[in-house]
Coordinates of C-alpha atoms in Angstrom, one line a residue:
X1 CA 109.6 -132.6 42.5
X2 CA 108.0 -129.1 43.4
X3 CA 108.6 -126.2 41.9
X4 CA 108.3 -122.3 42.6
X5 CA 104.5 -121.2 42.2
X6 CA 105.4 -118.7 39.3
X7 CA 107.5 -121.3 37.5
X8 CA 105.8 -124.0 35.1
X9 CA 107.5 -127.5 34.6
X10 CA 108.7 -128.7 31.5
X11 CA 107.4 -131.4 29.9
X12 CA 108.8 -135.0 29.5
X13 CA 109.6 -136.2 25.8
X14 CA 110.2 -138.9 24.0
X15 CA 113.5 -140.0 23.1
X16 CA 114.2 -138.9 19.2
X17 CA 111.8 -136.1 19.7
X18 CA 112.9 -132.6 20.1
X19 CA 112.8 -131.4 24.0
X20 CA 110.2 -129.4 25.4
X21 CA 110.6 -125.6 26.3
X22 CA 112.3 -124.9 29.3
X23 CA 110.5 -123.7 32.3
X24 CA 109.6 -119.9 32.0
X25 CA 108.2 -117.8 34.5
X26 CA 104.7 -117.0 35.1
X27 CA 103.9 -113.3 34.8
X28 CA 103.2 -111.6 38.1
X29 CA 100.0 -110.9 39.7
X30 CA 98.6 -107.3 39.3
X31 CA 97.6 -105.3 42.3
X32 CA 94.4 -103.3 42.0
X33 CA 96.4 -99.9 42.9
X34 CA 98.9 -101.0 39.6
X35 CA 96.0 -101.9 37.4
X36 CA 94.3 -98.2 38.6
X37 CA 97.6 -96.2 38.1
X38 CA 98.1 -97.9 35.1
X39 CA 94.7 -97.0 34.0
X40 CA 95.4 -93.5 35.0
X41 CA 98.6 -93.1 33.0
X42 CA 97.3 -94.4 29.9
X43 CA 93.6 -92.1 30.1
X44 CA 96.0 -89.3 30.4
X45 CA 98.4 -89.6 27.4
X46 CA 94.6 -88.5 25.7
X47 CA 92.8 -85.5 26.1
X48 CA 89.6 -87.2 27.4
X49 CA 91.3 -89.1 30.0
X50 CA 92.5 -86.2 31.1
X51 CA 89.4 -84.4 31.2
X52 CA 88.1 -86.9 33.0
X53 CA 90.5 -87.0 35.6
X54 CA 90.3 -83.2 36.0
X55 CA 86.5 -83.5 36.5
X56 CA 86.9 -86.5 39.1
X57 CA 89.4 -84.2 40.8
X58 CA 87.0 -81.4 40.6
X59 CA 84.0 -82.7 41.9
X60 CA 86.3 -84.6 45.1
X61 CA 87.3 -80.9 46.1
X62 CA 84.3 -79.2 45.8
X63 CA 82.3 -82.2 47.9
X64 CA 85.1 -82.2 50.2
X65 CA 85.4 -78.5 50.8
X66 CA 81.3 -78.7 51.7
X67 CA 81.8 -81.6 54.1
X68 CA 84.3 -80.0 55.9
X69 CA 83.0 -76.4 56.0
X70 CA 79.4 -78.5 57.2
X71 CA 81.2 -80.4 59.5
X72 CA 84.0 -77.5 61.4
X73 CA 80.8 -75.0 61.1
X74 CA 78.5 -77.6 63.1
X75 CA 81.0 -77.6 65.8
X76 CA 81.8 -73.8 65.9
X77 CA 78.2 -73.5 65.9
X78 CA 77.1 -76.5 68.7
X79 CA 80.0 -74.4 71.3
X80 CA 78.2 -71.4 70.0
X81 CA 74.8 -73.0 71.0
X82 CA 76.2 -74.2 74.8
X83 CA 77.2 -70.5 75.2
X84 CA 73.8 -69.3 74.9
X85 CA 72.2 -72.0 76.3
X86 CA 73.9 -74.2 78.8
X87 CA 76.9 -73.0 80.0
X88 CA 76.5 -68.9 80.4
X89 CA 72.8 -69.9 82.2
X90 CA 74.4 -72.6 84.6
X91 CA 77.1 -69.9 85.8
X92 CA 74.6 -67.7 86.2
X93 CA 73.2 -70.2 88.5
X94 CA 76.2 -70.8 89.8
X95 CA 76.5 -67.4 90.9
X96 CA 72.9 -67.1 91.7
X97 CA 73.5 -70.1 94.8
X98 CA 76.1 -68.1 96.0
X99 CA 74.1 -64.7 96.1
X100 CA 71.0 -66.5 97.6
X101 CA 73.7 -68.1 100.0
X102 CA 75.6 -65.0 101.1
X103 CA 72.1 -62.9 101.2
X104 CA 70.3 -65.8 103.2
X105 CA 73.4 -65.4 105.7
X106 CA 73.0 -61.6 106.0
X107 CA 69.1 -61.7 106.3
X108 CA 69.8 -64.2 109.6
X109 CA 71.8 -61.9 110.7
X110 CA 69.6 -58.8 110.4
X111 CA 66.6 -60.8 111.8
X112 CA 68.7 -62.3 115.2
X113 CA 69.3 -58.3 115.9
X114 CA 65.4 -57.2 115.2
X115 CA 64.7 -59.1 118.4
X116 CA 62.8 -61.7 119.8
X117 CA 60.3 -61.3 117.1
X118 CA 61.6 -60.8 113.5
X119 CA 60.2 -58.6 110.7
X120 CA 57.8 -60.2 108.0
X121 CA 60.0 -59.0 105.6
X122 CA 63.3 -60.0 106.8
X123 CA 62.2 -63.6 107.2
X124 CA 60.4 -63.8 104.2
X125 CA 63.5 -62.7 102.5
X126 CA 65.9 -65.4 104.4
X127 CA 63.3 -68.4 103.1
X128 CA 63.5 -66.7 100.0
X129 CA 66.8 -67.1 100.1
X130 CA 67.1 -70.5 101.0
X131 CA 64.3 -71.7 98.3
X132 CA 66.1 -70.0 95.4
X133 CA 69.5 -71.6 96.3
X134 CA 67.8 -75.0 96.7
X135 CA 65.7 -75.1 93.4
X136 CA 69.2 -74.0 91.9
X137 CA 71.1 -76.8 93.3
X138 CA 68.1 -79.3 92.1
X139 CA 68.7 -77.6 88.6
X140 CA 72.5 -77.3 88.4
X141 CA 72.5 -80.9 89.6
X142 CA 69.9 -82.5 86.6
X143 CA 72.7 -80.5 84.4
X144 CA 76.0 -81.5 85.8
X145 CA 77.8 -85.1 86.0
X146 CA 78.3 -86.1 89.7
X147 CA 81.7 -87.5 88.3
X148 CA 82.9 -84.0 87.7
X149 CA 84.4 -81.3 90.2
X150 CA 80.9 -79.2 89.5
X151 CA 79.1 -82.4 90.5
X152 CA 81.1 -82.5 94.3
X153 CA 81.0 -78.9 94.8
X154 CA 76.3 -79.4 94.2
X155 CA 76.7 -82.8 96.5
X156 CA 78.9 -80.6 99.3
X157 CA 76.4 -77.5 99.1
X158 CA 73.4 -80.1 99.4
X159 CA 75.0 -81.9 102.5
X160 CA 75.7 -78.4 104.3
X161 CA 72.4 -76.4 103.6
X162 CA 70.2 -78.2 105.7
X163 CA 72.6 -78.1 108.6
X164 CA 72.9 -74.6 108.3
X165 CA 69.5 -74.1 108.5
X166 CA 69.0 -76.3 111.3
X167 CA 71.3 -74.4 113.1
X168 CA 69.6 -70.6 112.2
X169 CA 66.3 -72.0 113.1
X170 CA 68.4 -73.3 116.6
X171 CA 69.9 -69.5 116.8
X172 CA 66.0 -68.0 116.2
X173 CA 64.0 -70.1 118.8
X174 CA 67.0 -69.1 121.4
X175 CA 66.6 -65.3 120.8
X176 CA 62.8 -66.0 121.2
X177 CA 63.2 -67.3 124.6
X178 CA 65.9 -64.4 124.9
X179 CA 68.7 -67.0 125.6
X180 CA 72.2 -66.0 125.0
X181 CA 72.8 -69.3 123.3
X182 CA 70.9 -68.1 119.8
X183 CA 73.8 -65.6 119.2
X184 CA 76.2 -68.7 119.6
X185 CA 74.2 -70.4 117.2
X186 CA 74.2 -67.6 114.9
X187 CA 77.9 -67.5 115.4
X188 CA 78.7 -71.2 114.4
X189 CA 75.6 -70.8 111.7
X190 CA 77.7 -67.8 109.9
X191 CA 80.9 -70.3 110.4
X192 CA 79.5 -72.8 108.6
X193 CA 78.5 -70.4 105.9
X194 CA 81.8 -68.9 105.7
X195 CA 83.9 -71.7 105.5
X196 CA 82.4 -74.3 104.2
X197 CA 79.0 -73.1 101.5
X198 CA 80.4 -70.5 100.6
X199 CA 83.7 -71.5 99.5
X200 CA 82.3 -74.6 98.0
X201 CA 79.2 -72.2 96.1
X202 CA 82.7 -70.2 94.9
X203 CA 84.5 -73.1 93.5
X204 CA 80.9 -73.8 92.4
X205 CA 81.0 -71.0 90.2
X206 CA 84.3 -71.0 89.1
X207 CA 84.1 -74.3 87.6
X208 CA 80.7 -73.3 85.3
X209 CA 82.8 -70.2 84.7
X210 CA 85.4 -72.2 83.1
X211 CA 83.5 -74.7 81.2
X212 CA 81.9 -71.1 79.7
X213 CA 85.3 -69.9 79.0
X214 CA 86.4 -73.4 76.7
X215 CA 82.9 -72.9 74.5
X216 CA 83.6 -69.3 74.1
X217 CA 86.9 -70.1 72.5
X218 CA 85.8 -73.4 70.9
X219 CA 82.7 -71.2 69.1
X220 CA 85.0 -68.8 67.8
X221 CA 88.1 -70.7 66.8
X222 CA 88.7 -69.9 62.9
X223 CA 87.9 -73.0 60.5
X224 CA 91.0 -73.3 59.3
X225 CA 90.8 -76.2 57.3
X226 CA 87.8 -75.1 55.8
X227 CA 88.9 -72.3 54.3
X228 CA 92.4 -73.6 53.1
X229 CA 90.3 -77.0 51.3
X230 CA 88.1 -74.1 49.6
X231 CA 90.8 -71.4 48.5
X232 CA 92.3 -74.8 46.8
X233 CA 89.0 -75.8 45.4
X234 CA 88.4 -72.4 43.7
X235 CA 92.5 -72.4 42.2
X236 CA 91.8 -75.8 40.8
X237 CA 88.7 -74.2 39.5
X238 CA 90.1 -71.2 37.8
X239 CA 92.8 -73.5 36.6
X240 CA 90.7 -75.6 34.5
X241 CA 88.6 -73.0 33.1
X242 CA 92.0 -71.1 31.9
X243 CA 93.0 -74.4 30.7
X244 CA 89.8 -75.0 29.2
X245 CA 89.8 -71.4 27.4
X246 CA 93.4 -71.9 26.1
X247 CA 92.5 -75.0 24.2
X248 CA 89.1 -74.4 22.9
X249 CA 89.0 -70.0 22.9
X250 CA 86.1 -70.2 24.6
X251 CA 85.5 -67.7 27.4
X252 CA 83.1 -69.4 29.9
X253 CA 82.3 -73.2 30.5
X254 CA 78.5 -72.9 32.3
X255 CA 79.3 -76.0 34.1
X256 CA 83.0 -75.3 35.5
X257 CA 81.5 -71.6 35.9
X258 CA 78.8 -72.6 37.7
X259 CA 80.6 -74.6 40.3
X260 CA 83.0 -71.5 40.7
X261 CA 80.2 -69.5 41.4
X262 CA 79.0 -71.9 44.4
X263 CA 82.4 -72.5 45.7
X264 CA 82.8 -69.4 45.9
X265 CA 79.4 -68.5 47.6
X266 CA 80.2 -71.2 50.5
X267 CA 83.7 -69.3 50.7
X268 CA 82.3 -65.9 51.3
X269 CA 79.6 -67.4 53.2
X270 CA 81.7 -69.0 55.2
X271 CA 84.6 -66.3 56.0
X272 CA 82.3 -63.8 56.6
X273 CA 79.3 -65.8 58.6
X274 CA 82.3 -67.1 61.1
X275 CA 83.3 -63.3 61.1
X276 CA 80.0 -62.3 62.5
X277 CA 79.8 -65.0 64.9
X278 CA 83.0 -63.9 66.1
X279 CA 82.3 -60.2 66.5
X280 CA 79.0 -61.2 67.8
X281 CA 80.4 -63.7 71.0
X282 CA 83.4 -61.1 71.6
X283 CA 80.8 -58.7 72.4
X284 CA 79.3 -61.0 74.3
X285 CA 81.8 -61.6 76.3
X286 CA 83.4 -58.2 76.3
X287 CA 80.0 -55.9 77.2
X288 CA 78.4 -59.3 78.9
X289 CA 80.4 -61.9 80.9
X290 CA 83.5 -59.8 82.0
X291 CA 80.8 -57.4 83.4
X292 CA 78.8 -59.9 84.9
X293 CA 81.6 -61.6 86.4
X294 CA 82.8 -58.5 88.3
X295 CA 79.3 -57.0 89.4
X296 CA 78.5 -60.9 90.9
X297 CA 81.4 -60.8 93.0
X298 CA 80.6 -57.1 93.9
X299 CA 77.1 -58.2 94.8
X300 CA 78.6 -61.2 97.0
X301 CA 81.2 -58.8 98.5
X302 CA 78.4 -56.9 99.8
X303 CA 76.4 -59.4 101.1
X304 CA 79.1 -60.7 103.3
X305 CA 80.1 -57.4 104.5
X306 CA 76.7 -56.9 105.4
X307 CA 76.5 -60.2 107.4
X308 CA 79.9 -59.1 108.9
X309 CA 78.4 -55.9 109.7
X310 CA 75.3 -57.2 111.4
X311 CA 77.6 -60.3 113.5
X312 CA 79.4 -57.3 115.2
X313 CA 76.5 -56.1 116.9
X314 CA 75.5 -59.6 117.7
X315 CA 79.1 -60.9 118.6
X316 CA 80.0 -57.2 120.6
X317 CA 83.4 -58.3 120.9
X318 CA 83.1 -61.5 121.8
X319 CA 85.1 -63.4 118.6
X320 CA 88.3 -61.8 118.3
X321 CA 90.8 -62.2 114.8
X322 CA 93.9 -65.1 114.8
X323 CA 96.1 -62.8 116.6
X324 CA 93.8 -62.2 119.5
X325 CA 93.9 -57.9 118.8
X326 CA 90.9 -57.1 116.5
X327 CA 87.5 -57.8 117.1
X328 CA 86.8 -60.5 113.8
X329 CA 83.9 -59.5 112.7
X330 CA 84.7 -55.6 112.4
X331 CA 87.3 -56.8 110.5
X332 CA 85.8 -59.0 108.0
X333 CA 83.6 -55.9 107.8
X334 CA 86.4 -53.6 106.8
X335 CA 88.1 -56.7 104.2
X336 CA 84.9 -57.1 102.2
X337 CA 84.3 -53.3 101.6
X338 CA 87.3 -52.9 100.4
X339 CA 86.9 -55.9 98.2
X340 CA 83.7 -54.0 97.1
X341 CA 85.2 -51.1 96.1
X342 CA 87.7 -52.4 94.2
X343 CA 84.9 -54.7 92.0
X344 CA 82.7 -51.5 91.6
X345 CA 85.7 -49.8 90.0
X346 CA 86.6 -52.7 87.6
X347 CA 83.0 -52.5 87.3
X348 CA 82.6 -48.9 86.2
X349 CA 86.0 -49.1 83.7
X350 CA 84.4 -51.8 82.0
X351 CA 81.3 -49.8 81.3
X352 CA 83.1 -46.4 80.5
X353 CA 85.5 -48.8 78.1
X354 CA 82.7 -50.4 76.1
X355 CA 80.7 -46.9 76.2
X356 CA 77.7 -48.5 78.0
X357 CA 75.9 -45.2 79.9
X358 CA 73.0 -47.5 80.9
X359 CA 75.4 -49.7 82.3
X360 CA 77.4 -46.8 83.9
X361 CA 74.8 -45.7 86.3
X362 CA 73.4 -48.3 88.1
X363 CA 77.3 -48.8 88.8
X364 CA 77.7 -45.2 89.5
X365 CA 74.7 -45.4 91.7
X366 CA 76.5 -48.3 93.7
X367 CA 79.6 -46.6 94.5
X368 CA 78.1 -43.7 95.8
X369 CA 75.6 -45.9 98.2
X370 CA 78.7 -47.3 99.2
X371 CA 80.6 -44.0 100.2
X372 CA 77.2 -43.3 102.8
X373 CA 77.3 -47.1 103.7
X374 CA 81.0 -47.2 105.3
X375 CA 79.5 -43.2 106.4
X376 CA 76.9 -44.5 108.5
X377 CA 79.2 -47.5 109.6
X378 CA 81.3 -45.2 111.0
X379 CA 78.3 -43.6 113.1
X380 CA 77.7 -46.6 114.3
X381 CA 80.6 -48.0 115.6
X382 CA 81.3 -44.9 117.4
X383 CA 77.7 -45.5 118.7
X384 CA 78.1 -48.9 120.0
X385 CA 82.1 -48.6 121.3
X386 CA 80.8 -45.6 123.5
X387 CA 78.2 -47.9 125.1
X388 CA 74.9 -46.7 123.3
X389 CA 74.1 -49.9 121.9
X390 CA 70.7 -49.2 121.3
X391 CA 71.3 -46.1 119.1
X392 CA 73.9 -48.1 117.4
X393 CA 71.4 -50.9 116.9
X394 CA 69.1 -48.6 115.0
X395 CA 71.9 -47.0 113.0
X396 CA 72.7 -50.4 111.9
X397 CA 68.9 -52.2 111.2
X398 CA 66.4 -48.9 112.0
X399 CA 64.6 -47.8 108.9
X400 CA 66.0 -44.3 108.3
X401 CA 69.2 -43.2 108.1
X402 CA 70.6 -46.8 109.0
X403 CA 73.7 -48.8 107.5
X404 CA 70.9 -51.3 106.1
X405 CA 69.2 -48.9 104.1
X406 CA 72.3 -47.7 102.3
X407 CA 73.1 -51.9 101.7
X408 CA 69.6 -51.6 100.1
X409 CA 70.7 -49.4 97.7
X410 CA 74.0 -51.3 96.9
X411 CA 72.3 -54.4 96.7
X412 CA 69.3 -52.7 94.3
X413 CA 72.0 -50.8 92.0
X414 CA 73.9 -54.0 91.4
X415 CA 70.7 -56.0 90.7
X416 CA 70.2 -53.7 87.8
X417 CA 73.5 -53.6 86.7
X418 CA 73.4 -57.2 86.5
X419 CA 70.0 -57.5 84.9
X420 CA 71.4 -55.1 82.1
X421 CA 74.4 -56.8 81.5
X422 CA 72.8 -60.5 81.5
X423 CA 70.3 -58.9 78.8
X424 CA 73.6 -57.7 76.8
X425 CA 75.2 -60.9 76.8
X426 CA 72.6 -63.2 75.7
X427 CA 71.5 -60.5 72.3
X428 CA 74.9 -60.9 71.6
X429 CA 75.5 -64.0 72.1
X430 CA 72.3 -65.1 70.2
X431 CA 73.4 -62.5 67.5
X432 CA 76.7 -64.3 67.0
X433 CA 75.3 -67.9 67.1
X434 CA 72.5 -67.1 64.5
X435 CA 75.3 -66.0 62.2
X436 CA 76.5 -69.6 61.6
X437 CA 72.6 -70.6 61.6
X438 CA 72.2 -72.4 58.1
X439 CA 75.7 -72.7 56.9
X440 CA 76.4 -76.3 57.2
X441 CA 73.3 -77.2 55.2
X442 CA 73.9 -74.5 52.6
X443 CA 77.4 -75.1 52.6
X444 CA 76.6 -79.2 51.9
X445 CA 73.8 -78.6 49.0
X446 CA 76.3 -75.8 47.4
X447 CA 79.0 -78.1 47.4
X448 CA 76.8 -80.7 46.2
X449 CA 75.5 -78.6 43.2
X450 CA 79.0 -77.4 42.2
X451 CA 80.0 -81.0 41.9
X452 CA 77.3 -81.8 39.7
X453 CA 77.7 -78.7 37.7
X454 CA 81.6 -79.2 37.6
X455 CA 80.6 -82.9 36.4
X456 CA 78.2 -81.4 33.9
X457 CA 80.9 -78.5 32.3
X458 CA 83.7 -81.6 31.8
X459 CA 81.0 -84.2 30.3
X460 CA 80.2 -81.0 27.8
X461 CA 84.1 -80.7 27.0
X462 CA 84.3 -84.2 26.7
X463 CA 81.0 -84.4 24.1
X464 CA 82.9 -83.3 21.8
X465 CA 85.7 -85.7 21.2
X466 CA 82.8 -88.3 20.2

């Protein structure tokens, strides 16, 4: 016959002999979570027990609140670290292919018009051009997963550069010869430009933009856990010491004090280190990116304009907008100086908002290069639609007086402006990312010593029960 595993058998017996016991019931296993909370009930029905459990408690706490803080702070402060040196540099670069791009496109164009035999300067500036955007694609490339939409738009811009250039050094030996076929070239060149780098160089750019704009906010999200694990740490704290003082009338426990004074060190340490950082990357962002975002598309705005501006001469009519009224070129002139405008006055806001007067008037210097740029284009156009080509020619490329002289200026203000606000980012953004330098190690060792001390302050308590 079996029987149930927690029921024993009663022996046989004899007959005349008293019978055995019944069967009783074998006690039940314990769990090792019963025999623990077992444990813990009975150590605290005494007061050492329940020291002890308050120091166990203490010491979790304060090595918890460390961990954490040492752990969120790495994060904030890794984001913090791409900000500075990955993601702000590769838009930059980003927006550095599409300048070299836009400015390559516009040198062409100024070269075709010089005549059969360009300027040094004007081709050394188009290869210039071209060897700055490629040693950016090589870099932006090493950086960037294929995988990603970054990684298409640096495979796209690859594909289409050399074809471009293939077809300006087609446009160039034409005008040599003084074949009408060069300008075609130079047409279809600028096409190719237009619709195909240039967009992709854009989406190029937008995409590092981005990836800069999800660090930002990473690097300067609040640690909330952090602080709430350490405001609980420090209540548990003052707890035991006020319970410690009501049943001995002793003011201060070193020990208990002790870790109160760490925890509280990594607390303030903490609150106000993140507060730096943060102060430090809104700045960044505020006097830095938004500036350098609208004074790159200001400088790019120019550049095409410029290349539109040069393409009318060459084209003289020939290319015509969509609805067959409006010579395309003249117009494309007219859309990116308005476009222009409109980024040098964001431009100059910003720098009147933040009070930046070094900022201000490189800007300032821009806008009013501007006002004699569309001056000057006016000239010229009257020039060339009355049939003097040649003085319009030299309004538009000569070297006194001309449109390109006043793009020279635009394009020489913005570089400043730029170069001034790039230099205000990166201190600030250095600034904000060295205020979260050390934390998570002093954070981890502080925690550390307060558990030992906390520890230490019970164990003293406890001394004297024995």
């Amino acid at each position: 016959m079996t029987y149930p595993p927690n029921v024993r058998p009663a022996p046989h017996h004899a007959p005349g002999q008293p019978p055995a016991p019944t069967a009783v019931p074998a006690p039940p296993p314990h769990s090792v979570r019963a025999v623990v909370t077992e444990r813990l009930r009975a150590a605290a029905t005494t007061e050492p027990g329940r020291l002890q459990i308050i120091g166990a408690v203490l010491a979790l706490l304060v090595v918890a609140f460390g961990a954490v803080t040492a752990f969120e702070i790495s994060d904030r402060a890794a984001s913090a670290n791409d900000v500075v040196e990955h993601s702000q540099p590769l838009s930059a670069d980003a927006a550095g292919i599409y300048r070299s791009l836009a400015d390559a496109d516009a040198a062409a164009a100024s070269g075709f018009l010089e005549g059969r035999q360009e300027s040094r300067a004007v081709r050394d500036r188009y290869v210039q051009d071209i060897d700055d955007a490629s040693r950016l694609l090589v870099k932006a490339a090493a950086n960037t997963d294929a995988s990603t939409s970054s990684g298409h738009e640096i495979s796209t811009l690859n594909k289409e550069l050399p074809r471009y250039t293939g077809l300006i050094e087609r446009a160039r030996a034409n005008n040599r010869q003084g074949l009408p076929l060069g300008g075609a070239y130079l047409r279809y060149a600028n096409q190719k430009m237009t619709n195909e780098l240039l967009p992709a160089a854009e989406r190029l750019y937008t995409a590092e933009t981005d990836r800069l704009d999800q660090d930002y906010h990473a690097a300067r999200m609040w640690p909330f856990f952090s602080l709430g694990i350490g405001v609980v740490a420090l209540a548990v704290l003052f707890w035991a010491q006020r319970r410690n003082y009501r049943r001995t009338n002793r003011v201060f426990n070193h020990g208990l004090l002790a870790a109160t004074a760490a925890a509280t060190v990594v607390l303030l340490w903490l609150a106000v280190g993140h507060t730096v950082a943060r102060s430090g990357l809104a700045e960044a962002n505020t006097h830095g990116q938004q500036s350098l975002d609208v004074l790159n598309r200001a400088r790019i705005d120019s550049l095409k304009a410029r290349s539109s501006e040069n393409l009318t001469v060459v084209a003289r009519g020939a290319v015509l907008t969509a609805d067959g009224k409006n010579d395309k070129y003249e117009t494309d002139y007219g859309t990116g100086m308005k476009a222009l405008g409109e980024e040098l006055d964001k431009a100059a806001k910003l720098a009147k908002d933040t009070g930046d007067a070094e900022g201000s008037k490189p800007v300032a210097d821009a806008v009013s290069a501007v006002t004699e740029w569309q001056g000057r284009h006016r000239t010229a156009r009257k020039s060339d639609d009355g049939g003097d080509y040649d003085t319009a020619l030299k309004q538009i490329i000569g070297s006194e007086n001309s449109t390109g002289e006043s793009f020279s200026r635009v394009d020489e203000a913005l570089r400043k402006a730029l170069a001034h606000e790039q230099s205000e980012f990166t201190q600030a953004a250095k600034d904000g990312r060295g205020a979260l330098g050390g934390l998570p190690i002093g954070a981890a060792a502080l925690a550390v010593l307060g558990a030992v001390a906390a520890i230490v302050g019970v164990n003293r308590r406890l001394s004297e029960f024995r």
